[in-house]
Structures are given as structure tokens and as C-alpha cells.
Amino acid sequence: MIIVPTVDGEIGILPLHAPLVATLKSGEIRVRYSDNEVEWFAVSGGYIQVCDDKVIILADQAVMSSTIDVERARKALELTQGLMSELSEDDSLGFDSCQADLRWCELQLEVAGKKRS
């Protein structure tokens, strides 16, 4: 089973799922191989397609929880927070970009603690 965050809410996909195309939002993807074996991924958005018992995810950014460099994500978070504090109020594009980067760093840190079980 795969559980993904879509813009319409989380959905679970089991074998023989009906064909589907959906937009992903930032969040975590959970791949459940069995009752005891789950793998987590951080994803920053993209698309999912389900067809003929295949799941294809086209993500803006994605990383497996076990490969997240926590120290690097923390440093990126601090750097992004510093950049945000230096932006002028007129720079809405820069602020939006920093907010997306900030959310990505936070998401990686959130998912990093979830190792494959």
C-alpha cells in the first residue's frame, strides 16, 4: 500500500486500484510493504499516476527518510530563516520562495526520524 498527500487529502493505493492521476502536495509518502515494514519519503509536491498496478510519482523534490542529512537540513533551515529576515516587504516573490524552502527543510527534519521499520 502507498499513502500519498494529494491536494484533496491523503489517499491510499492498494493493488488493483482504479486508474488515477492526482496532484501531490508537500508531505510524507508512506510505502507499506507489510504490517511491520514501512518506508517514508518526504515529497515537496508533484503528481501521481496509477495505471495497470503501477504507481508513478513525478515529484518536484523527494527524499527517502533514511538518506536525509539532518545536520544539512538544519543548516539550510537556519540559512533560509536568516534570508527571510533580510527580505524587504516588497519582495513577495523572494518571500514565497523562502517559505517553500523553509517548508521543505522542516518536512525533511520531520520525516528524518521515521526510519524504515
Coordinates of N, CA, C and O in Angstrom, one line a residue, residues 25-106:
K25 N 0.7 17.3 -2.8 CA 1.2 18.5 -2.1 C 2.3 18.0 -1.2 O 2.6 16.9 -1.1
S26 N 3.0 19.0 -0.6 CA 4.1 18.7 0.3 C 3.6 17.8 1.4 O 2.6 18.0 2.0
G27 N 4.5 16.8 1.8 CA 4.1 16.0 2.9 C 4.9 14.7 2.8 O 6.0 14.7 2.2
E28 N 4.4 13.7 3.5 CA 5.2 12.4 3.5 C 4.4 11.3 2.7 O 3.2 11.3 2.7
I29 N 5.2 10.5 2.1 CA 4.7 9.3 1.4 C 5.1 8.1 2.2 O 6.2 8.0 2.7
R30 N 4.1 7.2 2.5 CA 4.4 6.0 3.2 C 4.2 4.8 2.3 O 3.1 4.7 1.7
V31 N 5.2 4.0 2.2 CA 5.1 2.8 1.4 C 5.1 1.6 2.4 O 6.0 1.4 3.1
R32 N 3.9 0.9 2.4 CA 3.7 -0.2 3.4 C 3.9 -1.5 2.6 O 3.1 -1.8 1.8
Y33 N 5.0 -2.2 2.9 CA 5.3 -3.5 2.3 C 4.6 -4.6 3.0 O 4.2 -5.6 2.4
S34 N 4.4 -4.5 4.3 CA 3.7 -5.5 5.1 C 3.2 -4.7 6.4 O 3.5 -3.5 6.5
D35 N 2.6 -5.4 7.3 CA 2.1 -4.8 8.5 C 3.3 -4.2 9.3 O 3.1 -3.2 10.0
N36 N 4.4 -4.8 9.2 CA 5.6 -4.3 10.1 C 6.6 -3.6 9.3 O 7.6 -3.1 9.9
E37 N 6.5 -3.5 8.0 CA 7.5 -2.9 7.2 C 7.0 -1.7 6.4 O 6.2 -1.8 5.5
V38 N 7.4 -0.5 6.8 CA 7.0 0.8 6.2 C 8.2 1.6 5.9 O 9.2 1.7 6.7
E39 N 8.2 2.3 4.8 CA 9.3 3.2 4.4 C 8.7 4.6 4.1 O 7.6 4.7 3.5
W40 N 9.3 5.7 4.6 CA 8.8 7.0 4.5 C 9.7 7.8 3.5 O 10.9 7.6 3.4
F41 N 9.0 8.7 2.8 CA 9.7 9.7 1.9 C 9.1 11.1 2.1 O 7.9 11.2 2.4
A42 N 9.9 12.1 2.1 CA 9.5 13.5 2.1 C 9.3 13.9 0.6 O 10.2 13.6 -0.2
V43 N 8.2 14.5 0.3 CA 7.9 15.0 -1.1 C 7.4 16.4 -1.0 O 6.7 16.8 -0.1
S44 N 7.9 17.2 -2.0 CA 7.6 18.7 -1.9 C 6.5 19.0 -2.9 O 6.2 20.2 -3.1
G45 N 5.9 18.0 -3.5 CA 4.8 18.3 -4.5 C 5.1 17.5 -5.8 O 6.2 16.9 -5.9
G46 N 4.1 17.5 -6.6 CA 4.3 16.8 -7.9 C 3.0 16.2 -8.3 O 1.9 16.7 -8.0
Y47 N 3.1 15.0 -9.0 CA 2.0 14.3 -9.5 C 2.1 12.8 -9.2 O 3.3 12.3 -9.1
I48 N 1.0 12.1 -9.1 CA 1.0 10.6 -9.0 C 0.1 10.1 -10.1 O -1.0 10.7 -10.4
Q49 N 0.5 9.0 -10.7 CA -0.3 8.3 -11.7 C -0.4 6.8 -11.3 O 0.6 6.2 -11.0
V50 N -1.6 6.3 -11.3 CA -1.8 4.9 -11.0 C -2.4 4.3 -12.3 O -3.5 4.8 -12.8
C51 N -1.8 3.2 -12.8 CA -2.3 2.6 -14.0 C -1.8 1.2 -14.1 O -0.5 1.0 -14.0
D52 N -2.6 0.2 -14.3 CA -2.2 -1.2 -14.5 C -1.3 -1.7 -13.4 O -0.2 -2.2 -13.6
D53 N -1.7 -1.5 -12.2 CA -1.0 -1.9 -11.0 C 0.4 -1.3 -10.9 O 1.3 -1.8 -10.2
K54 N 0.7 -0.1 -11.5 CA 1.9 0.6 -11.4 C 1.6 2.0 -10.8 O 0.6 2.6 -11.1
V55 N 2.5 2.4 -10.0 CA 2.4 3.8 -9.4 C 3.6 4.5 -9.8 O 4.7 4.1 -9.6
I56 N 3.4 5.7 -10.5 CA 4.5 6.6 -10.9 C 4.3 7.9 -10.2 O 3.2 8.5 -10.2
I57 N 5.4 8.3 -9.5 CA 5.3 9.6 -8.8 C 6.4 10.5 -9.5 O 7.5 10.1 -9.6
L58 N 5.9 11.6 -10.0 CA 6.8 12.7 -10.5 C 6.8 13.8 -9.5 O 5.8 14.5 -9.4
A59 N 7.9 13.9 -8.8 CA 8.0 14.9 -7.7 C 8.9 16.0 -8.0 O 9.9 15.9 -8.7
D60 N 8.5 17.2 -7.4 CA 9.4 18.4 -7.5 C 10.7 18.1 -6.8 O 11.8 18.3 -7.3
Q61 N 10.5 17.6 -5.5 CA 11.7 17.1 -4.7 C 11.2 15.9 -3.9 O 10.1 16.0 -3.4
A62 N 12.0 14.9 -3.7 CA 11.7 13.8 -2.9 C 12.9 13.2 -2.3 O 14.0 13.2 -3.0
V63 N 12.8 12.7 -1.1 CA 14.0 12.0 -0.5 C 13.5 11.0 0.5 O 12.5 11.1 1.2
M64 N 14.2 9.8 0.5 CA 13.9 8.7 1.4 C 14.4 9.1 2.8 O 15.4 9.7 3.0
S65 N 13.6 8.8 3.8 CA 13.9 9.2 5.2 C 15.3 8.8 5.6 O 16.0 9.5 6.3
S66 N 15.7 7.6 5.2 CA 17.0 7.1 5.7 C 18.2 7.8 5.0 O 19.3 7.6 5.5
T67 N 17.9 8.6 4.0 CA 19.0 9.3 3.3 C 19.1 10.7 3.6 O 19.9 11.5 3.1
I68 N 18.2 11.2 4.5 CA 18.2 12.6 4.8 C 19.3 13.0 5.7 O 19.5 12.3 6.8
D69 N 20.1 14.0 5.4 CA 21.2 14.5 6.2 C 20.6 15.6 7.1 O 20.4 16.7 6.7
V70 N 20.4 15.2 8.4 CA 19.7 16.0 9.3 C 20.5 17.3 9.6 O 19.9 18.4 9.6
E71 N 21.8 17.2 9.7 CA 22.6 18.4 10.0 C 22.5 19.4 8.9 O 22.4 20.6 9.0
R72 N 22.6 18.8 7.6 CA 22.5 19.7 6.4 C 21.1 20.4 6.4 O 21.0 21.6 6.0
A73 N 20.0 19.6 6.7 CA 18.7 20.2 6.7 C 18.5 21.3 7.7 O 17.9 22.3 7.5
R74 N 19.1 21.1 8.9 CA 19.1 22.1 10.0 C 19.8 23.4 9.5 O 19.3 24.5 9.8
K75 N 21.0 23.2 8.9 CA 21.7 24.4 8.5 C 21.0 25.1 7.4 O 20.9 26.4 7.4
A76 N 20.4 24.4 6.5 CA 19.6 25.0 5.4 C 18.4 25.8 6.0 O 18.0 26.9 5.5
L77 N 17.8 25.2 7.0 CA 16.6 25.8 7.7 C 17.1 27.2 8.3 O 16.4 28.2 8.2
E78 N 18.2 27.2 9.0 CA 18.7 28.4 9.7 C 19.1 29.4 8.6 O 18.8 30.6 8.8
L79 N 19.7 29.0 7.5 CA 20.1 29.9 6.5 C 18.8 30.5 5.8 O 18.8 31.8 5.6
T80 N 17.8 29.7 5.6 CA 16.6 30.2 5.0 C 15.9 31.2 5.9 O 15.4 32.2 5.5
Q81 N 15.9 30.9 7.2 CA 15.3 31.8 8.2 C 16.0 33.2 8.2 O 15.4 34.2 8.3
G82 N 17.3 33.1 8.1 CA 18.1 34.3 8.0 C 17.8 35.1 6.8 O 17.7 36.4 6.8
L83 N 17.7 34.5 5.6 CA 17.4 35.1 4.4 C 16.0 35.8 4.5 O 15.8 36.9 4.0
M84 N 15.1 35.1 5.1 CA 13.7 35.7 5.2 C 13.7 36.9 6.0 O 13.0 37.9 5.8
S85 N 14.5 37.0 7.1 CA 14.5 38.1 8.0 C 15.2 39.4 7.2 O 14.9 40.5 7.6
E86 N 16.0 39.1 6.2 CA 16.6 40.2 5.5 C 15.8 40.7 4.3 O 16.1 41.7 3.7
L87 N 14.7 40.0 3.9 CA 13.9 40.4 2.8 C 13.1 41.6 3.1 O 12.6 41.8 4.2
S88 N 12.9 42.5 2.1 CA 12.0 43.6 2.3 C 10.6 43.2 2.1 O 10.3 42.1 1.5
E89 N 9.7 44.0 2.6 CA 8.2 43.7 2.5 C 7.8 43.7 1.0 O 6.7 43.1 0.7
D90 N 8.5 44.4 0.1 CA 8.1 44.4 -1.3 C 8.5 43.2 -2.1 O 8.0 43.0 -3.2
D91 N 9.3 42.4 -1.5 CA 9.9 41.2 -2.2 C 9.0 40.0 -2.0 O 9.4 39.0 -1.3
S92 N 7.8 40.0 -2.5 CA 6.9 38.9 -2.3 C 7.3 37.6 -2.9 O 7.1 36.5 -2.4
L93 N 8.0 37.7 -4.1 CA 8.5 36.5 -4.8 C 9.6 35.8 -4.0 O 9.6 34.6 -3.9
G94 N 10.5 36.6 -3.5 CA 11.6 36.1 -2.7 C 11.0 35.5 -1.4 O 11.5 34.4 -0.9
F95 N 10.0 36.1 -0.8 CA 9.4 35.6 0.4 C 8.7 34.3 0.2 O 8.9 33.3 0.9
D96 N 8.0 34.2 -0.9 CA 7.3 32.9 -1.3 C 8.3 31.8 -1.5 O 8.1 30.7 -1.1
S97 N 9.4 32.1 -2.2 CA 10.4 31.1 -2.5 C 11.1 30.7 -1.2 O 11.3 29.5 -1.0
C98 N 11.4 31.6 -0.3 CA 11.9 31.2 1.0 C 11.0 30.4 1.9 O 11.4 29.5 2.6
Q99 N 9.7 30.7 1.8 CA 8.7 29.9 2.5 C 8.7 28.5 2.0 O 8.6 27.6 2.8
A100 N 8.7 28.3 0.7 CA 8.8 26.9 0.2 C 10.0 26.2 0.6 O 9.9 25.0 1.0
D101 N 11.2 26.9 0.6 CA 12.4 26.3 1.1 C 12.3 25.9 2.5 O 12.8 24.9 3.0
L102 N 11.8 26.8 3.3 CA 11.6 26.6 4.7 C 10.7 25.4 5.0 O 11.1 24.5 5.8
R103 N 9.6 25.3 4.3 CA 8.7 24.1 4.5 C 9.4 22.8 4.1 O 9.3 21.8 4.7
W104 N 10.3 22.9 3.0 CA 11.0 21.7 2.6 C 12.0 21.2 3.7 O 12.1 20.0 4.0
C105 N 12.7 22.2 4.3 CA 13.6 21.8 5.3 C 12.9 21.2 6.5 O 13.3 20.2 7.1
E106 N 11.8 21.9 6.9 CA 11.0 21.4 8.1 C 10.5 20.0 7.8 O 10.5 19.1 8.7

